[in-house]
Coordinates of C-alpha atoms in Angstrom, one line a residue:
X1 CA 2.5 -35.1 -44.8
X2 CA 5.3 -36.0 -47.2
X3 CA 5.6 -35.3 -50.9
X4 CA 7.7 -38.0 -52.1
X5 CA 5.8 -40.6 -50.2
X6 CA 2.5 -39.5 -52.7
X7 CA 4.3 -39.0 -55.6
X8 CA 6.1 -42.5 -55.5
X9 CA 2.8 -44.0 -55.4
X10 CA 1.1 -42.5 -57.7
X11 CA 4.2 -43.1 -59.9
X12 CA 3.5 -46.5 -59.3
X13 CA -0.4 -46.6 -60.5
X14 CA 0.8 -44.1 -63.9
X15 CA 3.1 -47.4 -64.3
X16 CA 0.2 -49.9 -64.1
X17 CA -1.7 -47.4 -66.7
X18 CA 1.2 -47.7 -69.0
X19 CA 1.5 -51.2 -68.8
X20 CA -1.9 -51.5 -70.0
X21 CA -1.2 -49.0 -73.1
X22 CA 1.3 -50.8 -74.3
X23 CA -1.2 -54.2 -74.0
X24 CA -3.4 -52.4 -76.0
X25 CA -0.7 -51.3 -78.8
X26 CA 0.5 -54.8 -78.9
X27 CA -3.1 -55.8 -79.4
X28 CA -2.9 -53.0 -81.8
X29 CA 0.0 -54.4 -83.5
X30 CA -1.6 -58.0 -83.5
X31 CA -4.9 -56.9 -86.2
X32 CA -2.5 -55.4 -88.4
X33 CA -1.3 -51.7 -87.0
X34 CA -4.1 -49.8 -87.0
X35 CA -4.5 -46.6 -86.5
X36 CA -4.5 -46.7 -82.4
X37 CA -0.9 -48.5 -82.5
X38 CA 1.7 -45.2 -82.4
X39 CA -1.4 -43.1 -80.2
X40 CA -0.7 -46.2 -77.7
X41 CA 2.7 -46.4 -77.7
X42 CA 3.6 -42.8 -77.8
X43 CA 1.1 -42.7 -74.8
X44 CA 2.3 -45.4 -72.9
X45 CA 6.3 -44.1 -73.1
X46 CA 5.0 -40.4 -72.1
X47 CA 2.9 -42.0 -69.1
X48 CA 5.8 -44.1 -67.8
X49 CA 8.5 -41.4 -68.0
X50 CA 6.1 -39.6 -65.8
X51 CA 5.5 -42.3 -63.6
X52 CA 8.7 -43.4 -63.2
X53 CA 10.3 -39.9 -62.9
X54 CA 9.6 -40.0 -59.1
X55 CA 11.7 -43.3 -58.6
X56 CA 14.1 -41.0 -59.1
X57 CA 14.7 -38.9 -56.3
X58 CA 12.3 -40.7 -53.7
X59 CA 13.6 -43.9 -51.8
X60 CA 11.3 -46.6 -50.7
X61 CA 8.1 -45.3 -48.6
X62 CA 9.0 -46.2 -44.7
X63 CA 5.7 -45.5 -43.4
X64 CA 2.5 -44.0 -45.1
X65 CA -0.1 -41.7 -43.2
X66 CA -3.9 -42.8 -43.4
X67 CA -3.6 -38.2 -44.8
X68 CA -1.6 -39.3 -47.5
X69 CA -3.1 -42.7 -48.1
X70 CA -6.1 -40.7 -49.1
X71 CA -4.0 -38.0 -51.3
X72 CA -2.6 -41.1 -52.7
X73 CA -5.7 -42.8 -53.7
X74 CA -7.4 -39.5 -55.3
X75 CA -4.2 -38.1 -56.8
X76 CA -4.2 -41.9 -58.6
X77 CA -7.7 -41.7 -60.1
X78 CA -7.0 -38.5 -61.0
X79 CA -3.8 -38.9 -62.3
X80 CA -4.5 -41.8 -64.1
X81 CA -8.1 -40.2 -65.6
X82 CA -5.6 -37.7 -67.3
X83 CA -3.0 -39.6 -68.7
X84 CA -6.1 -42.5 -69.3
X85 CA -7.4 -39.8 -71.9
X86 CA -4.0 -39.7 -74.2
X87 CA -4.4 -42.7 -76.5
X88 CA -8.1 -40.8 -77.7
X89 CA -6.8 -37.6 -77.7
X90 CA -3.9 -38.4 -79.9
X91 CA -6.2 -40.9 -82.0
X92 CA -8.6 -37.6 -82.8
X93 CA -12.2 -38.3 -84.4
X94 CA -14.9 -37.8 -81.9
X95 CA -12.7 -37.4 -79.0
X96 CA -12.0 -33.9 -78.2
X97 CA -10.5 -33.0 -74.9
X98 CA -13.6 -32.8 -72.8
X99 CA -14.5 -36.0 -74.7
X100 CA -11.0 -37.8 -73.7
X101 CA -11.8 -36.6 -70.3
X102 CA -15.3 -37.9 -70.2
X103 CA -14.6 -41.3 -71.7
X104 CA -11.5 -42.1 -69.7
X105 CA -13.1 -41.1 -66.3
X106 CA -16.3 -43.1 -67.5
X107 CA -14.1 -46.2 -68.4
X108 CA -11.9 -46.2 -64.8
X109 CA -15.2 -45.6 -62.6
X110 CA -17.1 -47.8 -64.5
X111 CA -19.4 -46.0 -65.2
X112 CA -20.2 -47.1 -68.5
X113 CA -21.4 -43.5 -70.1
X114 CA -20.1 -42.8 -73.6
X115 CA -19.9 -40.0 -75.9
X116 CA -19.3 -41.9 -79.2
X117 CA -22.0 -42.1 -81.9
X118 CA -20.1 -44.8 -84.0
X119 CA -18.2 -47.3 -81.7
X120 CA -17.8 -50.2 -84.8
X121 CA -15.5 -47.9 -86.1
X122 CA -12.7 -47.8 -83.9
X123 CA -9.8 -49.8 -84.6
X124 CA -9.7 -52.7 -82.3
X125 CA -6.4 -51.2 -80.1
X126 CA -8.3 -48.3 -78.8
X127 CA -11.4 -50.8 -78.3
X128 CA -9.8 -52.7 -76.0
X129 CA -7.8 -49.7 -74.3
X130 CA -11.0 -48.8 -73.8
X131 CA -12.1 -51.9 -71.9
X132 CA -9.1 -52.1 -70.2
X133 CA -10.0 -48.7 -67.8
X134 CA -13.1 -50.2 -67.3
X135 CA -11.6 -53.5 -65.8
X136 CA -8.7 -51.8 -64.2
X137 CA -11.4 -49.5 -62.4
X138 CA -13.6 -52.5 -61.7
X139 CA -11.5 -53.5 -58.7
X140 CA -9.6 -49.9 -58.4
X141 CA -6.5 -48.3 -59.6
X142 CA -4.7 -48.5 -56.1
X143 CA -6.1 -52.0 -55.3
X144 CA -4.8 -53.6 -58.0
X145 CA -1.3 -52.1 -57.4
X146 CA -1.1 -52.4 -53.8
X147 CA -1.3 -56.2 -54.2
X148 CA 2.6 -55.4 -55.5
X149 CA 3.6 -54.0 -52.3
X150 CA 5.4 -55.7 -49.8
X151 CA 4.6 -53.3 -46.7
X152 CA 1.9 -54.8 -45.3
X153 CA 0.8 -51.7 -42.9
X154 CA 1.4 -49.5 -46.5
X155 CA -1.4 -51.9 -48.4
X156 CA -3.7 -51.4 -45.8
X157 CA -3.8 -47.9 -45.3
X158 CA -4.1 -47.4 -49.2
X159 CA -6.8 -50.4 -49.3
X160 CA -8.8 -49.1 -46.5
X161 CA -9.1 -45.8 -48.1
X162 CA -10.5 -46.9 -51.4
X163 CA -12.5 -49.9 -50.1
X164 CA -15.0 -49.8 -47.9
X165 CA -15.0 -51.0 -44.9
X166 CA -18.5 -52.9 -45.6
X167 CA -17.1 -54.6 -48.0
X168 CA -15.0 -57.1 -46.1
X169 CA -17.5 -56.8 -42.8
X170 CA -19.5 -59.0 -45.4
X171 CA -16.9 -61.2 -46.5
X172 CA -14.9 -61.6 -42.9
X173 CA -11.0 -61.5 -42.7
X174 CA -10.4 -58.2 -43.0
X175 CA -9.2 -56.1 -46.1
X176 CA -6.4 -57.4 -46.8
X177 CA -7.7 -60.7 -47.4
X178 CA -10.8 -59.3 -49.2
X179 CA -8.5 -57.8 -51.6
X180 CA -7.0 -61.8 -52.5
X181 CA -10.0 -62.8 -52.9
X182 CA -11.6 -59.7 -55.2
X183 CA -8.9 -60.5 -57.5
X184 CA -9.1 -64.2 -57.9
X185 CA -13.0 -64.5 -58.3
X186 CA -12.5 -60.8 -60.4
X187 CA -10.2 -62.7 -62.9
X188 CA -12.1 -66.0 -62.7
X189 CA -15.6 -64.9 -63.4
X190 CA -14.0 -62.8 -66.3
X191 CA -12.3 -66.0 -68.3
X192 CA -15.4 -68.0 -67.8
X193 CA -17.5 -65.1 -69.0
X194 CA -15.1 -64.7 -72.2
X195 CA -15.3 -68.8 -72.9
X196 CA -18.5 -68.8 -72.3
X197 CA -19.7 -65.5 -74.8
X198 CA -17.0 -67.4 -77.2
X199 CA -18.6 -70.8 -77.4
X200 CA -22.4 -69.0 -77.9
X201 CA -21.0 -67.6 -80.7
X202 CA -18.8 -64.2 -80.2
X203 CA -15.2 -63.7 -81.4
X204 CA -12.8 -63.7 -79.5
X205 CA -11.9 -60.4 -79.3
X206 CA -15.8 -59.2 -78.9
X207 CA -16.2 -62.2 -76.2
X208 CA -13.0 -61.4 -74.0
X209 CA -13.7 -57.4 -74.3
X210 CA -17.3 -57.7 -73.6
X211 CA -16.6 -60.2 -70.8
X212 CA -14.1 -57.4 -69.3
X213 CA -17.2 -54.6 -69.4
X214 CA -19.6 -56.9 -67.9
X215 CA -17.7 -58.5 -64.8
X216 CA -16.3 -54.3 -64.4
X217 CA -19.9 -53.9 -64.1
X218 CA -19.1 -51.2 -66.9
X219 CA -21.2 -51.4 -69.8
X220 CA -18.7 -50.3 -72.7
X221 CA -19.6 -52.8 -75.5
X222 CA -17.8 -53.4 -78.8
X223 CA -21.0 -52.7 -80.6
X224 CA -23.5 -49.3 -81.6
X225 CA -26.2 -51.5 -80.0
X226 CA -25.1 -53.1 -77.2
X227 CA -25.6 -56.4 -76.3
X228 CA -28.7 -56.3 -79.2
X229 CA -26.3 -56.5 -81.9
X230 CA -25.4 -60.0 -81.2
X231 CA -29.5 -61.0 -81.3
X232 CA -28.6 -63.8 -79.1
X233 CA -30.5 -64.8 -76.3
X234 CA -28.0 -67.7 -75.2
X235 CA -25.6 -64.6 -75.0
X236 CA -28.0 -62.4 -73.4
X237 CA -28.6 -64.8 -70.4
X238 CA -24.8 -65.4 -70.1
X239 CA -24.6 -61.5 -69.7
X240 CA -27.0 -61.6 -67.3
X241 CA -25.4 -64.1 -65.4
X242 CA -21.7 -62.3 -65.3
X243 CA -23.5 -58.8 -64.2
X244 CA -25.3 -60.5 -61.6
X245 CA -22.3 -62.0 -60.0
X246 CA -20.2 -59.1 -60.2
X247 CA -22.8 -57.2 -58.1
X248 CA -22.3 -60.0 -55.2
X249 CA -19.5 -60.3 -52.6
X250 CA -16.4 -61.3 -54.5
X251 CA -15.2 -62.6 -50.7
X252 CA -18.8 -64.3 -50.4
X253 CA -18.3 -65.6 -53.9
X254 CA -15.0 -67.0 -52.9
X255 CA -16.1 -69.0 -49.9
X256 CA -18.9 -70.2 -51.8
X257 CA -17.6 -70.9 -55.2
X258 CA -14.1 -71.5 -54.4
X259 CA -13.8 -72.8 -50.8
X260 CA -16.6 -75.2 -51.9
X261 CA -19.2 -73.6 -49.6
X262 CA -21.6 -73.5 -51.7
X263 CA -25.0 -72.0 -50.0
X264 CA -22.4 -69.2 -48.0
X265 CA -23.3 -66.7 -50.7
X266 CA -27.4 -67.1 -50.0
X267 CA -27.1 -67.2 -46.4
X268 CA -26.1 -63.4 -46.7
X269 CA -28.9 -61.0 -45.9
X270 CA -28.0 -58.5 -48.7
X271 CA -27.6 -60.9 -51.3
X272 CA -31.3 -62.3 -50.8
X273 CA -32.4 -58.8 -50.7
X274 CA -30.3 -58.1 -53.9
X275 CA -31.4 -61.0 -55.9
X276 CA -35.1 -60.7 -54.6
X277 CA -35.7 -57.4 -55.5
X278 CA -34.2 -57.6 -58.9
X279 CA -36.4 -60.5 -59.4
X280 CA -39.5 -59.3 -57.9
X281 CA -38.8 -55.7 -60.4
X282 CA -38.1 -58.0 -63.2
X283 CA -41.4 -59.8 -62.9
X284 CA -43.4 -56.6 -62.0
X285 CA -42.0 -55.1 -65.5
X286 CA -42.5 -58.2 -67.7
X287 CA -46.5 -58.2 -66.5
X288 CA -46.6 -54.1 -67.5
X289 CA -44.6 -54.8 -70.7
X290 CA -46.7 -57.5 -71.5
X291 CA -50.2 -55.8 -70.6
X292 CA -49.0 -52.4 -72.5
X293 CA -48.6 -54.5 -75.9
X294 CA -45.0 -53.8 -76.0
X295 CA -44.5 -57.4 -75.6
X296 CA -46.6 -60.5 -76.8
X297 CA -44.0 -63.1 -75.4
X298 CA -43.6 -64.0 -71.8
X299 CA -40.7 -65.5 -72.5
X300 CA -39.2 -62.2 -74.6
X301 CA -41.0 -59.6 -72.2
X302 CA -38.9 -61.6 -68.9
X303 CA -35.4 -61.4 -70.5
X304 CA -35.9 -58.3 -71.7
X305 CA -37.2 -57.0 -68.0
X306 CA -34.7 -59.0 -66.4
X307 CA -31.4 -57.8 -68.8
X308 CA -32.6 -54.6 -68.3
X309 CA -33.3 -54.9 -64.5
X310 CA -29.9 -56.8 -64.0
X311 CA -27.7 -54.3 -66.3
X312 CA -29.1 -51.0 -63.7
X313 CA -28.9 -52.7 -60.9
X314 CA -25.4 -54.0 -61.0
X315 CA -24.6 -50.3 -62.6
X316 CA -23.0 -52.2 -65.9
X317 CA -25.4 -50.5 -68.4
X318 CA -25.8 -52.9 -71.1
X319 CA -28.9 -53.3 -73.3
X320 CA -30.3 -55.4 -75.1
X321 CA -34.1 -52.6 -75.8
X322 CA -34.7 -49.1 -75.8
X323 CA -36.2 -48.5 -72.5
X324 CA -37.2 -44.8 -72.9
X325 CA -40.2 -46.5 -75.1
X326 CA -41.5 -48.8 -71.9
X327 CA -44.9 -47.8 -70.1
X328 CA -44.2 -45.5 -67.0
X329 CA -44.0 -48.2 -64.1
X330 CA -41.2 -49.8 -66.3
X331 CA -39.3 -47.1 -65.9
X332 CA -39.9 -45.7 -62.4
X333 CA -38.8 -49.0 -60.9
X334 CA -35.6 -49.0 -63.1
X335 CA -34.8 -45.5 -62.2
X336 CA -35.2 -47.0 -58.4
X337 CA -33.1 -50.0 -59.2
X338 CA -29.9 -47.6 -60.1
X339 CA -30.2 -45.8 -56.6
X340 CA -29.3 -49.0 -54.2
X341 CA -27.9 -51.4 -57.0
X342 CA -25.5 -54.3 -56.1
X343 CA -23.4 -55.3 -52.9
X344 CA -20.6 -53.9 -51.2
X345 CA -17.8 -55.8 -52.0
X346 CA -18.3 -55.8 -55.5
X347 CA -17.2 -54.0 -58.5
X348 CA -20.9 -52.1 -58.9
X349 CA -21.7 -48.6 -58.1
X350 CA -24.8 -46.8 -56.1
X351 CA -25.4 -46.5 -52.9
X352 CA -25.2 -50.4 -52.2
X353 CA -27.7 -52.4 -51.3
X354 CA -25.8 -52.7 -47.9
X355 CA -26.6 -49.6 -46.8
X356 CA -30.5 -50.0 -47.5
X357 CA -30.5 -52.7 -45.5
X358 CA -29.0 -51.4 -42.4
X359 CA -30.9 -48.3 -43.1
X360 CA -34.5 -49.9 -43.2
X361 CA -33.2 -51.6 -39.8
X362 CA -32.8 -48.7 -38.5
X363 CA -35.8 -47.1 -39.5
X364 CA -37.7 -50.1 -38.0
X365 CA -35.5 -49.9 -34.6
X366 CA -36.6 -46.5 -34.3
X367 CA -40.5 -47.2 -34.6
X368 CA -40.4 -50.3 -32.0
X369 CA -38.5 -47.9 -29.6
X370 CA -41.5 -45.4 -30.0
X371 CA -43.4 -48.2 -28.4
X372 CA -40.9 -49.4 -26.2
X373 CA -38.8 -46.3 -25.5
X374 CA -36.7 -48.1 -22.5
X375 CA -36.2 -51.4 -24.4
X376 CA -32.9 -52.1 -26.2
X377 CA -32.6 -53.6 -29.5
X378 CA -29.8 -54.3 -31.6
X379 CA -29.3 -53.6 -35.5
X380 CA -28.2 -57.1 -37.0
X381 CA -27.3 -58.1 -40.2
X382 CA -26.4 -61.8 -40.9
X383 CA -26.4 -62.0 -37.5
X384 CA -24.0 -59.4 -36.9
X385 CA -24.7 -56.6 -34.3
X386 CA -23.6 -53.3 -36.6
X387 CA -22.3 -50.5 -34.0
X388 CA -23.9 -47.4 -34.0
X389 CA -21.4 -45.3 -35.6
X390 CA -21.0 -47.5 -38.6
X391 CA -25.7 -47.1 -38.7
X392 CA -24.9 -43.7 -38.5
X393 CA -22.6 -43.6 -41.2
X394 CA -24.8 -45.2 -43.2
X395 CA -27.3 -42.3 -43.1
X396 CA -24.9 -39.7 -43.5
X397 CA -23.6 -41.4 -46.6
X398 CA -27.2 -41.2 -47.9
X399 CA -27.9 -38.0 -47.2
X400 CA -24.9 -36.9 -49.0
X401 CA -25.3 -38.9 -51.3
X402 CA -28.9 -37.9 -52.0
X403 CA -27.6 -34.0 -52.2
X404 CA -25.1 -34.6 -54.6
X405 CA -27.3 -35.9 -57.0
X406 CA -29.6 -33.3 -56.7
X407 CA -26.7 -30.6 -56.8
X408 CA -25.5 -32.0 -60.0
X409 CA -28.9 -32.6 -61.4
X410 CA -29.5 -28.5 -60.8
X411 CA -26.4 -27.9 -62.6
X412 CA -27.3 -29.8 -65.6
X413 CA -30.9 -27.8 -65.8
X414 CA -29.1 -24.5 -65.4
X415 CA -26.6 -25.7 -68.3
X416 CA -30.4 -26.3 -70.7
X417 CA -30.7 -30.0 -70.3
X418 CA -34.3 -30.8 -70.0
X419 CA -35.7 -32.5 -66.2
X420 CA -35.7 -36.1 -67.3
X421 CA -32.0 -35.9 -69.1
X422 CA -31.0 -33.9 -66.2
X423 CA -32.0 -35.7 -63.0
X424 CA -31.5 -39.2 -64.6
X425 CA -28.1 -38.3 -65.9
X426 CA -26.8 -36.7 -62.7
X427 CA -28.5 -40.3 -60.6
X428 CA -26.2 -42.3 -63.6
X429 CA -23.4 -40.8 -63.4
X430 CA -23.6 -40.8 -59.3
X431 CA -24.0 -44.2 -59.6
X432 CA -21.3 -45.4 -62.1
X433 CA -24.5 -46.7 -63.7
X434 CA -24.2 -45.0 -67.7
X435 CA -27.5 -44.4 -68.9
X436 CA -30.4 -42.5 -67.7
X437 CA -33.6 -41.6 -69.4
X438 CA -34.3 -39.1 -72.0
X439 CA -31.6 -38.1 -74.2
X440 CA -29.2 -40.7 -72.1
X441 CA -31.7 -43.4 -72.4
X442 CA -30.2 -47.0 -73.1
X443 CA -29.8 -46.4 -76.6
X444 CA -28.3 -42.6 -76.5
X445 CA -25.3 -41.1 -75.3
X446 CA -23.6 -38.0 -73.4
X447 CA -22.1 -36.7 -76.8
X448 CA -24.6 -33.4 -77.4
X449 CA -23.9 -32.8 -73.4
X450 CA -21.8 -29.3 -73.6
X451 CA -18.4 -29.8 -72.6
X452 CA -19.1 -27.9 -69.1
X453 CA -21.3 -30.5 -68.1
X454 CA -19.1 -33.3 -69.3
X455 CA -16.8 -32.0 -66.9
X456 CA -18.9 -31.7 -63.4
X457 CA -20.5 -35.1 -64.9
X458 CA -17.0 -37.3 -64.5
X459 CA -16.4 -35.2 -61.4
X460 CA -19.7 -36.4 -60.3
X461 CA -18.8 -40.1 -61.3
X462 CA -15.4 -39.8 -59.2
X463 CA -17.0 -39.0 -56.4
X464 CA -19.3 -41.7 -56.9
X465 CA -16.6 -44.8 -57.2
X466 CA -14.7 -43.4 -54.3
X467 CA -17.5 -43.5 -52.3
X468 CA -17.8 -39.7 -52.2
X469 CA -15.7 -38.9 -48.3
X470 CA -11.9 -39.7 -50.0
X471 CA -12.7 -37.0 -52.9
X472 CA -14.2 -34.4 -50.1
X473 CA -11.1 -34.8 -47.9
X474 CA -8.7 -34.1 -50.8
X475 CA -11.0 -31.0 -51.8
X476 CA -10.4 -29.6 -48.2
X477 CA -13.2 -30.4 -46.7
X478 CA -12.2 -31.7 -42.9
X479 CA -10.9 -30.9 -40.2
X480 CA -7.0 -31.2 -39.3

């Protein structure tokens, strides 16, 4: 494994970071100088003398290693989470260290989980600094630079190690063209989003910000109260809209949006699955809000099931209600929505609804084999057979999955969190989803967390947006 080869990359992506400080102090500059403008600047010239520093004595990478593809990609999130966190630290106010660390990590993952109490009063640099992590992390730190590479075999190792490999078996052509398409139906659902949130009434700086959170699938909003502060259902729908779409199948999307395909995207197994159970959980919640009283509009009660059910289960995070106030069933089924949440292939977290897909095959495979022990049956998914490595890496991923958020969850209860804040927190931040129940419910925050659990939190949420094996293998754990 060579050095230089991971340092030159990871130069690179500290480069992309700094390029967006310096968008952010310009924007900065733009309202007037506020007070973000030098915290920007200075960080930007500190995180590109660092980034560039290994240009210096490293030549061009020849050849890259899938082993130090995937110290690449981790040393980038890492790296990038700690010089990400210099603007807030040197702005001060709320953002201490652990704070800078927590925010940062929560913007890149897109997770969406925030420690600030008064968001309105940042000045409008560090606002969108902090929207621009969020959309940076929405299609990855080392995707979005790879596309800058010229080595084709170099893009694909690096590519393959922080996408997975579900994500263009959905979408066909492989990864490389995946990653094309991610970024022309990433950038084009985000300027339609920001027209559209303009012409329904937003600024533009709220409308292009917000439109950046939502297609991140983040949930950072420019406002206290979330999407509620606007008091807008024209907006709310078009929010709804943009999270929904950024849980699907950018390639999917592509084909059928782009290519003029139009029904490609509903032909997909795991996109009627998607869309049908946040539908069928969205009506299911509007009948208990509406019988509890908490509700006495069907109209109201829907949009506020369905923002709700949309924002968890495409992990962005938004709200529009306070959901730690809805009737039991409300919440149980919104708890269950963050688990599986949106597609592969798209800039949501969880565990995918992919993988629950394959997994309930499997499950039924197994039961008809009880019958028919000498028959053989095949797992397909959109007509696809699925090989039986790539079912059994489905359940391992669960499992692991599952562990981790129990792990964490332990942690938190041991640190004095109480069991709702605790479990629902540690299945958030898994997730990349942002709020959980209790004192993280939709209209709290992680801010009273102690600064020990802010840490193994945005450890839990890297593991989470890398898909939890790239973080284990850089920790040690595998086999050489």
């Amino acid at each position: 494994m060579k050095i230089r080869n991971i340092l030159r990359y990871i130069g690179t992506s500290l480069l992309m970071v700094s390029a967006l400080m310096l968008v952010s102090g310009l924007i900065s500059l733009y309202y007037g100088g506020d007070d973000s403008m030098m915290p920007l600047f200075y960080s930007a010239l500190i995180t590109a003398t660092v980034g560039g520093f290994p240009f210096l004595f490293t030549s061009r990478v020849v050849r890259l290693s899938v082993k130090e593809g995937y110290f690449v990609v981790v040393g980038a999130w890492l790296c990038g989470s700690l010089f990400g966190m210099l603007p807030f630290l040197m702005y001060g106010g709320e953002f201490s260290f652990a704070n800078s660390f927590f925010e940062t990590v929560s913007g890149f993952t897109t997770t969406g989980a925030s420690i600030l109490n008064d968001i309105e009063s940042l000045p409008r640099g560090l606002l969108f600094w902090r929207m621009a992590t969020s959309w940076v992390g929405g299609i990855g730190i080392v995707t979005l630079f790879s596309m800058l590479i010229p080595n084709t075999a170099e893009k694909s190792v690096l590519t393959s190690v922080e996408i997975s490999g579900m994500a263009s078996d959905n979408g066909g052509g492989g990864k490389r063209l995946f990653v094309q398409h991610m970024f022309i139906v990433y950038v084009a659902i985000t300027a339609i989003t920001a027209v559209a949130l303009k012409l329904a009434g937003m600024g533009w700086f709220d409308a292009v910000a917000n439109a950046m959170s939502a297609c991140s699938t983040c949930g950072f909003c420019t406002k206290n109260a979330s999407i509620a502060a606007f008091q807008s259902p024209l907006i709310e729908y078009i929010i709804i809209i943009a999270m929904t779409l950024a849980a699907l199948n950018f390639s999917l999307l592509f084909v059928s949006m782009l290519k003029g395909n139009h029904a490609r995207v509903f032909k997909s197994e795991t996109v009627r699955c998607f869309l049908g159970v946040a539908l069928v959980s969205s009506l299911i919640i509007t009948v208990n809000l509406l019988v509890s009283g908490d509700y006495n509009s069907f109209e109201k009660a829907f949009r506020a099931a369905l923002f709700q059910v949309c924002s968890i289960s495409s992990t962005t995070g938004f709200a529009t209600a306070d959901t730690t106030l809805w009737p039991g069933l409300s919440i149980f089924i919104i708890i269950l929505c963050s688990f599986f949440c949106g597609c592969s292939g798209s800039t949501s977290g969880g565990m995918k609804i992919d993988r629950a897909v394959i997994a309930g095959k499997a499950i039924r495979q197994h039961i008809v084999n009880l019958h028919n022990p000498h028959g053989v049956t095949l797992i397909k998914v959109n007509g696809n057979a699925k090989p039986k490595e790539m079912v059994y890496d489905v359940f391992q991923f669960i499992v692991c999955y599952l562990v981790i958020v129990v792990s964490f969850a332990v942690v938190n209860l041991i640190c004095g969190q109480d069991l709702t804040t605790s479990v629902t927190a540690s299945i958030a931040c898994m997730g990349n989803v942002g709020p959980g129940f209790g004192e993280v419910g939709s209209c709290g925050n992680y801010a009273e967390f102690p600064a020990f659990i802010k840490f193994t939190s945005a450890f839990e949420m890297l593991l989470g947006r890398l898909e939890i094996f790239p973080m284990l293998y850089f920790l040690g754990l595998r086999k050489d």
